[in-house]
Tab-separated table of C-alpha atoms in Angstrom:
chain	number	residue	atom	x	y	z
A	1	UNK	CA	116.547	84.982	57.582
A	2	UNK	CA	113.129	86.602	57.908
A	3	UNK	CA	112.484	90.145	56.777
A	4	UNK	CA	112.453	92.781	59.505
A	5	UNK	CA	108.734	93.452	59.209
A	6	UNK	CA	107.556	89.890	58.760
A	7	UNK	CA	105.336	88.821	61.651
A	8	UNK	CA	106.828	86.350	64.093
A	9	UNK	CA	103.510	84.567	64.236
A	10	UNK	CA	102.940	81.821	61.714
A	11	UNK	CA	99.883	79.818	60.809
A	12	UNK	CA	101.526	76.784	62.335
A	13	UNK	CA	102.064	78.602	65.624
A	14	UNK	CA	98.350	79.058	66.083
A	15	UNK	CA	97.176	75.854	64.399
A	16	UNK	CA	95.132	77.862	61.918
A	17	UNK	CA	94.377	76.638	58.434
A	18	UNK	CA	94.987	79.867	56.565
A	19	UNK	CA	95.863	78.466	53.154
A	20	UNK	CA	92.918	80.146	51.378
A	21	UNK	CA	93.827	83.565	52.745
A	22	UNK	CA	95.901	86.127	50.917
A	23	UNK	CA	98.830	87.386	52.970
A	24	UNK	CA	100.416	90.796	52.612
A	25	UNK	CA	104.141	90.794	51.915
A	26	UNK	CA	105.715	93.641	53.929
A	27	UNK	CA	109.125	93.203	52.336
A	28	UNK	CA	108.067	95.150	49.271
A	29	UNK	CA	107.990	98.442	51.227
A	30	UNK	CA	110.805	98.124	53.728
A	31	UNK	CA	114.566	97.949	53.775
A	32	UNK	CA	116.195	94.713	54.817
A	33	UNK	CA	117.374	94.182	58.365
A	34	UNK	CA	121.079	94.609	57.752
A	35	UNK	CA	120.544	97.957	56.051
A	36	UNK	CA	118.430	99.196	58.919
A	37	UNK	CA	120.977	98.259	61.562
A	38	UNK	CA	123.751	99.950	59.613
A	39	UNK	CA	121.639	103.054	59.116
A	40	UNK	CA	120.703	103.311	62.794
A	41	UNK	CA	124.302	103.109	63.958
A	42	UNK	CA	124.767	106.788	63.052
A	43	UNK	CA	122.011	107.909	65.443
A	44	UNK	CA	123.306	109.505	68.690
A	45	UNK	CA	123.180	106.798	71.356
A	46	UNK	CA	122.040	109.169	74.124
A	47	UNK	CA	118.466	109.571	72.841
A	48	UNK	CA	116.359	106.983	74.658
A	49	UNK	CA	112.562	106.820	74.877
A	50	UNK	CA	110.828	104.782	77.588
A	51	UNK	CA	107.253	103.663	76.993
A	52	UNK	CA	104.823	102.182	79.509
A	53	UNK	CA	101.546	100.634	78.444
A	54	UNK	CA	99.800	98.276	76.103
A	55	UNK	CA	101.364	95.343	74.227
A	56	UNK	CA	99.013	92.972	72.407
A	57	UNK	CA	98.648	90.587	69.508
A	58	UNK	CA	96.382	91.913	66.733
A	59	UNK	CA	94.340	89.497	64.611
A	60	UNK	CA	93.544	91.638	61.569
A	61	UNK	CA	90.790	90.512	59.221
A	62	UNK	CA	89.952	92.602	56.159
A	63	UNK	CA	86.392	92.268	54.827
A	64	UNK	CA	84.629	93.718	51.799
A	65	UNK	CA	82.021	95.338	54.082
A	66	UNK	CA	81.300	95.127	57.799
A	67	UNK	CA	78.864	92.267	58.476
A	68	UNK	CA	75.285	92.676	59.646
A	69	UNK	CA	74.123	90.708	62.704
A	70	UNK	CA	73.947	86.967	61.981
A	71	UNK	CA	75.872	87.356	58.696
A	72	UNK	CA	78.549	84.888	57.623
A	73	UNK	CA	81.278	86.459	55.514
A	74	UNK	CA	84.827	85.719	54.363
A	75	UNK	CA	87.971	87.699	54.929
A	76	UNK	CA	89.796	89.119	51.932
A	77	UNK	CA	93.139	89.285	53.792
A	78	UNK	CA	94.321	88.184	57.225
A	79	UNK	CA	97.367	89.129	59.277
A	80	UNK	CA	98.617	88.377	62.788
A	81	UNK	CA	100.847	91.144	64.102
A	82	UNK	CA	101.950	92.750	67.343
A	83	UNK	CA	99.927	95.736	68.520
A	84	UNK	CA	99.169	97.898	71.547
A	85	UNK	CA	99.489	101.677	71.696
A	86	UNK	CA	102.766	101.873	73.601
A	87	UNK	CA	104.392	99.025	71.684
A	88	UNK	CA	103.345	100.528	68.343
A	89	UNK	CA	104.677	103.993	69.188
A	90	UNK	CA	108.003	102.560	70.355
A	91	UNK	CA	108.282	100.443	67.201
A	92	UNK	CA	107.787	103.651	65.222
A	93	UNK	CA	110.565	105.344	67.189
A	94	UNK	CA	112.910	102.364	66.873
A	95	UNK	CA	112.482	102.393	63.088
A	96	UNK	CA	113.283	106.102	63.119
A	97	UNK	CA	116.549	105.261	64.857
A	98	UNK	CA	115.983	106.035	68.551
A	99	UNK	CA	116.713	103.739	71.476
A	100	UNK	CA	113.494	102.465	73.031
A	101	UNK	CA	112.560	100.547	76.191
A	102	UNK	CA	109.092	99.143	76.854
A	103	UNK	CA	107.424	98.474	80.214
A	104	UNK	CA	104.486	96.081	79.857
A	105	UNK	CA	103.302	92.585	80.804
A	106	UNK	CA	102.510	89.438	78.848
A	107	UNK	CA	102.240	85.718	79.558
A	108	UNK	CA	104.726	83.002	78.719
A	109	UNK	CA	102.581	81.656	75.897
A	110	UNK	CA	102.944	81.387	72.135
A	111	UNK	CA	101.451	84.838	71.579
A	112	UNK	CA	103.653	86.435	74.231
A	113	UNK	CA	106.852	84.906	72.861
A	114	UNK	CA	105.895	86.029	69.369
A	115	UNK	CA	105.367	89.593	70.587
A	116	UNK	CA	108.804	89.682	72.199
A	117	UNK	CA	110.470	88.322	69.069
A	118	UNK	CA	108.796	90.907	66.873
A	119	UNK	CA	109.784	93.828	69.098
A	120	UNK	CA	113.368	92.601	69.396
A	121	UNK	CA	113.723	92.335	65.624
A	122	UNK	CA	112.645	95.981	65.388
A	123	UNK	CA	115.231	96.970	67.987
A	124	UNK	CA	112.916	97.642	70.956
A	125	UNK	CA	114.483	96.772	74.339
A	126	UNK	CA	112.140	94.167	75.872
A	127	UNK	CA	114.138	93.466	79.040
A	128	UNK	CA	111.643	95.449	81.159
A	129	UNK	CA	108.600	93.529	79.928
A	130	UNK	CA	107.270	91.275	82.691
A	131	UNK	CA	106.545	87.712	81.540
A	132	UNK	CA	104.068	85.805	83.700
A	133	UNK	CA	104.586	82.035	83.886
A	134	UNK	CA	100.818	81.554	83.833
A	135	UNK	CA	97.835	83.327	82.320
A	136	UNK	CA	97.237	84.654	78.793
A	137	UNK	CA	98.751	87.472	76.779
A	138	UNK	CA	96.412	90.291	75.667
A	139	UNK	CA	95.007	90.157	72.143
A	140	UNK	CA	92.671	92.141	69.883
A	141	UNK	CA	90.416	91.123	67.004
A	142	UNK	CA	90.389	93.897	64.397
A	143	UNK	CA	87.900	93.957	61.515
A	144	UNK	CA	88.982	96.292	58.722
A	145	UNK	CA	86.110	97.402	56.462
A	146	UNK	CA	87.339	97.884	52.875
A	147	UNK	CA	84.185	99.785	51.985
A	148	UNK	CA	84.427	102.538	54.613
A	149	UNK	CA	88.152	102.143	55.478
A	150	UNK	CA	87.121	101.922	59.149
A	151	UNK	CA	88.256	99.394	61.727
A	152	UNK	CA	86.454	97.777	64.647
A	153	UNK	CA	88.473	96.480	67.614
A	154	UNK	CA	87.477	93.801	70.127
A	155	UNK	CA	90.082	93.621	72.894
A	156	UNK	CA	90.734	90.866	75.440
A	157	UNK	CA	92.994	92.023	78.312
A	158	UNK	CA	95.845	89.812	79.415
A	159	UNK	CA	95.877	87.975	82.721
A	160	UNK	CA	97.199	88.426	85.325
A	161	UNK	CA	97.257	92.237	85.049
A	162	UNK	CA	100.419	94.210	85.708
A	163	UNK	CA	100.829	95.610	89.231
A	164	UNK	CA	103.518	97.947	90.613
A	165	UNK	CA	105.200	95.061	92.439
A	166	UNK	CA	105.988	93.515	89.037
A	167	UNK	CA	108.558	96.267	88.467
A	168	UNK	CA	111.327	96.098	91.050
A	169	UNK	CA	113.013	99.240	92.325
A	170	UNK	CA	116.230	98.300	90.533
A	171	UNK	CA	114.330	97.789	87.267
A	172	UNK	CA	112.560	101.119	87.709
A	173	UNK	CA	115.866	102.934	88.141
A	174	UNK	CA	117.461	101.045	85.257
A	175	UNK	CA	114.648	101.645	82.761
A	176	UNK	CA	114.756	105.412	83.388
A	177	UNK	CA	118.546	105.657	83.373
A	178	UNK	CA	119.509	108.046	80.580
A	179	UNK	CA	115.919	108.419	79.323
A	180	UNK	CA	115.201	111.525	77.227
A	181	UNK	CA	111.408	111.277	77.544
A	182	UNK	CA	108.844	108.846	78.974
A	183	UNK	CA	105.588	108.025	77.181
A	184	UNK	CA	102.400	106.603	78.738
A	185	UNK	CA	99.345	105.383	76.820
A	186	UNK	CA	97.093	105.546	79.894
A	187	UNK	CA	96.974	101.802	80.544
A	188	UNK	CA	98.545	99.837	83.423
A	189	UNK	CA	97.802	102.980	85.421
A	190	UNK	CA	99.016	101.800	88.842
A	191	UNK	CA	102.428	100.843	87.465
A	192	UNK	CA	102.404	103.870	85.161
A	193	UNK	CA	101.955	106.219	88.118
A	194	UNK	CA	104.960	104.735	89.903
A	195	UNK	CA	107.082	105.186	86.779
A	196	UNK	CA	105.710	108.678	86.119
A	197	UNK	CA	106.426	109.919	89.642
A	198	UNK	CA	110.000	108.650	89.417
A	199	UNK	CA	110.410	110.233	85.973
A	200	UNK	CA	109.086	113.546	87.317
A	201	UNK	CA	111.468	113.304	90.285
A	202	UNK	CA	114.316	112.891	87.805
A	203	UNK	CA	113.001	115.809	85.677
A	204	UNK	CA	112.480	113.539	82.659
A	205	UNK	CA	109.796	114.971	80.333
A	206	UNK	CA	106.516	113.022	80.171
A	207	UNK	CA	104.111	112.670	77.235
A	208	UNK	CA	100.633	111.240	77.831
A	209	UNK	CA	98.388	109.695	75.180
A	210	UNK	CA	94.860	110.672	76.263
A	211	UNK	CA	92.818	108.373	74.049
A	212	UNK	CA	89.775	108.361	76.330
A	213	UNK	CA	89.017	108.904	80.039
A	214	UNK	CA	90.478	105.972	81.998
A	215	UNK	CA	90.960	105.069	85.629
A	216	UNK	CA	94.062	106.825	86.935
A	217	UNK	CA	94.498	109.019	83.853
A	218	UNK	CA	93.804	112.255	85.743
A	219	UNK	CA	96.690	111.539	88.107
A	220	UNK	CA	98.995	110.808	85.169
A	221	UNK	CA	97.981	114.005	83.377
A	222	UNK	CA	99.002	116.078	86.411
A	223	UNK	CA	102.582	114.956	85.760
A	224	UNK	CA	102.522	115.533	81.981
A	225	UNK	CA	104.702	117.910	79.986
A	226	UNK	CA	102.967	117.085	76.691
A	227	UNK	CA	99.512	115.660	75.914
A	228	UNK	CA	98.237	114.163	72.662
A	229	UNK	CA	94.485	113.463	72.622
A	230	UNK	CA	92.056	111.583	70.434
A	231	UNK	CA	89.311	113.621	68.760
A	232	UNK	CA	86.670	112.909	71.424
A	233	UNK	CA	88.804	113.266	74.546
A	234	UNK	CA	89.134	117.073	75.033
A	235	UNK	CA	85.387	117.784	75.155
A	236	UNK	CA	84.641	114.609	77.139
A	237	UNK	CA	87.291	115.404	79.766
A	238	UNK	CA	86.628	119.139	80.137
A	239	UNK	CA	82.902	119.314	79.215
A	240	UNK	CA	83.717	122.319	77.036
A	241	UNK	CA	81.407	122.945	74.087
A	242	UNK	CA	84.133	123.165	71.413
A	243	UNK	CA	87.547	121.588	70.887
A	244	UNK	CA	89.465	124.919	70.991
A	245	UNK	CA	87.758	125.820	74.271
A	246	UNK	CA	88.596	122.361	75.601
A	247	UNK	CA	92.282	122.832	74.732
A	248	UNK	CA	92.334	126.122	76.654
A	249	UNK	CA	90.689	124.327	79.587
A	250	UNK	CA	93.307	121.551	79.500
A	251	UNK	CA	96.207	124.018	79.673
A	252	UNK	CA	94.526	125.856	82.538
A	253	UNK	CA	93.890	122.624	84.457
A	254	UNK	CA	97.387	121.264	83.745
A	255	UNK	CA	99.790	124.189	84.301
A	256	UNK	CA	102.921	122.118	83.581
A	257	UNK	CA	101.822	121.088	80.073
A	258	UNK	CA	103.761	122.781	77.276
A	259	UNK	CA	101.370	121.780	74.484
A	260	UNK	CA	98.253	119.749	73.928
A	261	UNK	CA	97.405	118.325	70.505
A	262	UNK	CA	94.235	116.615	69.337
A	263	UNK	CA	94.283	114.252	66.351
A	264	UNK	CA	91.354	114.430	63.931
A	265	UNK	CA	92.063	111.628	61.444
A	266	UNK	CA	91.759	112.778	57.844
A	267	UNK	CA	91.125	116.318	59.115
A	268	UNK	CA	94.635	116.539	60.565
A	269	UNK	CA	95.164	117.931	64.046
A	270	UNK	CA	94.865	121.019	66.223
A	271	UNK	CA	97.537	121.988	68.729
A	272	UNK	CA	97.661	124.641	71.433
A	273	UNK	CA	101.136	125.590	72.675
A	274	UNK	CA	101.605	127.555	75.873
A	275	UNK	CA	103.681	130.750	75.689
A	276	UNK	CA	105.486	131.902	78.832
A	277	UNK	CA	107.318	135.024	77.663
A	278	UNK	CA	104.525	136.935	75.966
A	279	UNK	CA	104.548	140.712	75.749
A	280	UNK	CA	102.153	142.608	78.065
A	281	UNK	CA	100.579	144.061	74.918
A	282	UNK	CA	99.683	140.627	73.534
A	283	UNK	CA	96.293	140.742	71.828
A	284	UNK	CA	93.187	139.127	73.347
A	285	UNK	CA	91.508	136.734	70.891
A	286	UNK	CA	88.518	134.411	71.154
A	287	UNK	CA	89.949	130.925	70.593
A	288	UNK	CA	87.001	129.707	68.491
A	289	UNK	CA	87.239	132.725	66.196
A	290	UNK	CA	90.986	132.223	65.888
A	291	UNK	CA	90.513	128.618	64.785
A	292	UNK	CA	88.009	129.718	62.151
A	293	UNK	CA	90.459	132.289	60.779
A	294	UNK	CA	93.218	129.659	60.579
A	295	UNK	CA	90.912	127.233	58.769
A	296	UNK	CA	90.286	129.862	56.114
A	297	UNK	CA	94.027	129.827	55.372
A	298	UNK	CA	94.102	126.091	54.585
A	299	UNK	CA	95.112	125.193	51.051
A	300	UNK	CA	92.478	122.605	50.177
A	301	UNK	CA	94.345	121.608	47.024
A	302	UNK	CA	97.516	120.611	48.894
A	303	UNK	CA	98.066	116.840	49.107
A	304	UNK	CA	101.109	116.980	51.389
A	305	UNK	CA	100.797	117.784	55.113
A	306	UNK	CA	101.170	121.426	56.095
A	307	UNK	CA	101.018	123.517	59.254
A	308	UNK	CA	99.224	126.829	59.796
A	309	UNK	CA	99.992	128.803	62.959
A	310	UNK	CA	98.709	131.894	64.702
A	311	UNK	CA	100.685	134.592	66.439
A	312	UNK	CA	101.056	134.462	70.213
A	313	UNK	CA	97.814	135.719	71.733
A	314	UNK	CA	95.776	135.702	74.912
A	315	UNK	CA	93.325	133.003	73.926
A	316	UNK	CA	89.928	133.376	75.575
A	317	UNK	CA	87.429	130.558	76.037
A	318	UNK	CA	84.001	131.825	77.077
A	319	UNK	CA	83.145	130.752	80.613
A	320	UNK	CA	86.471	128.916	81.020
A	321	UNK	CA	89.337	131.395	81.098
A	322	UNK	CA	92.311	132.698	79.164
A	323	UNK	CA	95.694	131.185	78.339
A	324	UNK	CA	98.565	132.803	76.449
A	325	UNK	CA	99.767	130.711	73.556
A	326	UNK	CA	99.782	129.836	69.864
A	327	UNK	CA	97.220	127.782	67.982
A	328	UNK	CA	98.274	125.442	65.173
A	329	UNK	CA	96.410	123.496	62.510
A	330	UNK	CA	98.214	120.517	61.038
A	331	UNK	CA	96.765	119.017	57.880
A	332	UNK	CA	96.784	115.308	57.068
A	333	UNK	CA	98.203	113.774	53.933
A	334	UNK	CA	95.654	113.364	51.156
A	335	UNK	CA	96.051	109.638	50.493
A	336	UNK	CA	94.571	108.331	47.206
A	337	UNK	CA	91.755	105.820	47.886
A	338	UNK	CA	93.716	103.153	46.022
A	339	UNK	CA	96.587	103.530	48.523
A	340	UNK	CA	94.563	103.825	51.748
A	341	UNK	CA	94.586	100.341	53.297
A	342	UNK	CA	94.035	100.553	57.047
A	343	UNK	CA	93.996	103.282	59.718
A	344	UNK	CA	94.738	100.898	62.614
A	345	UNK	CA	97.541	102.427	64.696
A	346	UNK	CA	97.669	105.734	62.809
A	347	UNK	CA	97.390	107.620	66.106
A	348	UNK	CA	100.254	105.588	67.575
A	349	UNK	CA	102.406	106.417	64.537
A	350	UNK	CA	101.543	110.103	64.942
A	351	UNK	CA	102.516	110.032	68.631
A	352	UNK	CA	105.760	108.186	67.878
A	353	UNK	CA	106.654	110.872	65.361
A	354	UNK	CA	105.744	113.661	67.810
A	355	UNK	CA	108.077	112.125	70.400
A	356	UNK	CA	110.834	111.905	67.773
A	357	UNK	CA	110.231	115.571	66.927
A	358	UNK	CA	110.451	116.597	70.592
A	359	UNK	CA	113.743	114.713	70.979
A	360	UNK	CA	115.020	116.312	67.758
A	361	UNK	CA	113.902	119.799	68.847
A	362	UNK	CA	111.688	120.304	65.798
A	363	UNK	CA	109.571	123.440	65.733
A	364	UNK	CA	105.785	122.803	65.793
A	365	UNK	CA	105.662	123.942	62.151
A	366	UNK	CA	108.002	121.044	61.319
A	367	UNK	CA	106.722	118.550	63.875
A	368	UNK	CA	103.098	118.419	62.742
A	369	UNK	CA	103.768	117.780	59.013
A	370	UNK	CA	106.419	115.212	59.978
A	371	UNK	CA	103.971	113.367	62.237
A	372	UNK	CA	101.306	113.470	59.528
A	373	UNK	CA	103.770	111.988	57.018
A	374	UNK	CA	104.633	109.119	59.357
A	375	UNK	CA	100.951	108.426	60.085
A	376	UNK	CA	100.156	108.559	56.368
A	377	UNK	CA	102.844	105.986	55.597
A	378	UNK	CA	101.355	103.651	58.206
A	379	UNK	CA	97.889	103.884	56.607
A	380	UNK	CA	99.226	102.355	53.386
A	381	UNK	CA	99.534	98.894	54.925
A	382	UNK	CA	97.451	96.492	56.993
A	383	UNK	CA	98.029	96.592	60.733
A	384	UNK	CA	99.589	99.055	63.137
A	385	UNK	CA	103.228	98.300	62.341
A	386	UNK	CA	103.780	97.008	58.792
A	387	UNK	CA	103.527	100.463	57.216
A	388	UNK	CA	105.648	102.297	59.792
A	389	UNK	CA	108.467	103.991	57.862
A	390	UNK	CA	112.186	103.734	58.509
A	391	UNK	CA	114.513	106.684	58.982
A	392	UNK	CA	115.845	106.213	55.444
A	393	UNK	CA	112.384	106.468	53.852
A	394	UNK	CA	112.646	109.111	51.072
A	395	UNK	CA	109.345	110.659	52.198
A	396	UNK	CA	111.061	111.667	55.443
A	397	UNK	CA	114.275	112.941	53.862
A	398	UNK	CA	113.359	116.611	54.299
A	399	UNK	CA	112.827	116.091	58.043
A	400	UNK	CA	115.480	113.521	59.025
A	401	UNK	CA	119.082	114.416	58.222
């Protein structure tokens, strides 16, 4: 029996001669499959997360340094593993013990079948994934630079693309039945909008991953309850001059959003939470100045993730407006260079953990360090999924009872 985290894709499956390459053995970090299934049986069965978006195969090649044009270099390690933002986040949630259902589309090819197998082994419900009889499944080449610890992605979309007609009305109703929250990564936007409107009609909370401006994303964001952004998105989407001002702008433009968080890699994250029951005497504060005062409170010697929060205030953004809320700074884990392997999928791990925290009713002061811990665990292994921790991981013991 294969280990839970072992990729379903083999060298033979792809007719590659990979004998010279050094493969990572994920079994050294993870519990065996039987233990995981036993552990997850104690999780309340009524917590279900639906995800809609990207599912791919990742071809991960680690190199000593990123090549210059016309260079010929060798990989130091190579791994074939499932990827895609939505699929990665749901894998994270499944390992943390929640029920998960994925809406996506692949082809009936070797790569597609391998992706389904891998998700099923992790406990993700794949019955709402559309499998096309023809075409190709999406895949991504990822070059991981050992020198800078950066990664470069070259993505090939699958064909044919997913359209709303691929998801029947009965499937739409079934996938949302009993859902606690629905997550969208911004892809498959036509189908995503159909699912999001139905989720909103059913009053199911919606979280949007705003990685970058995409076609249809604005319409999705109008239905969001929670937004998690990449570092570049807030300023690009709002044209604000600073990130704190951009977060104020997002809450003003999206009045239904409860919080918006922006991930900053090794610099942690910033989150702005809306407050609806503030006192009339709540203090007016410039949001940029407030961020600077919170940054001064950071403990630079701390290696474990922490959270620093403000009081509720009327947060002013010059030339944009004012929103009443709290500002938070979440710090990232300080990972020793010898342990930092690959940041691929760290954002997906963070989002998966945020969704878990929402379902578990964590406070923001607990949610942000928890999400940073999960993302930090992922960065200690190659690929978006191998390093994702399980619920029984001792590093999560203080968060997960």
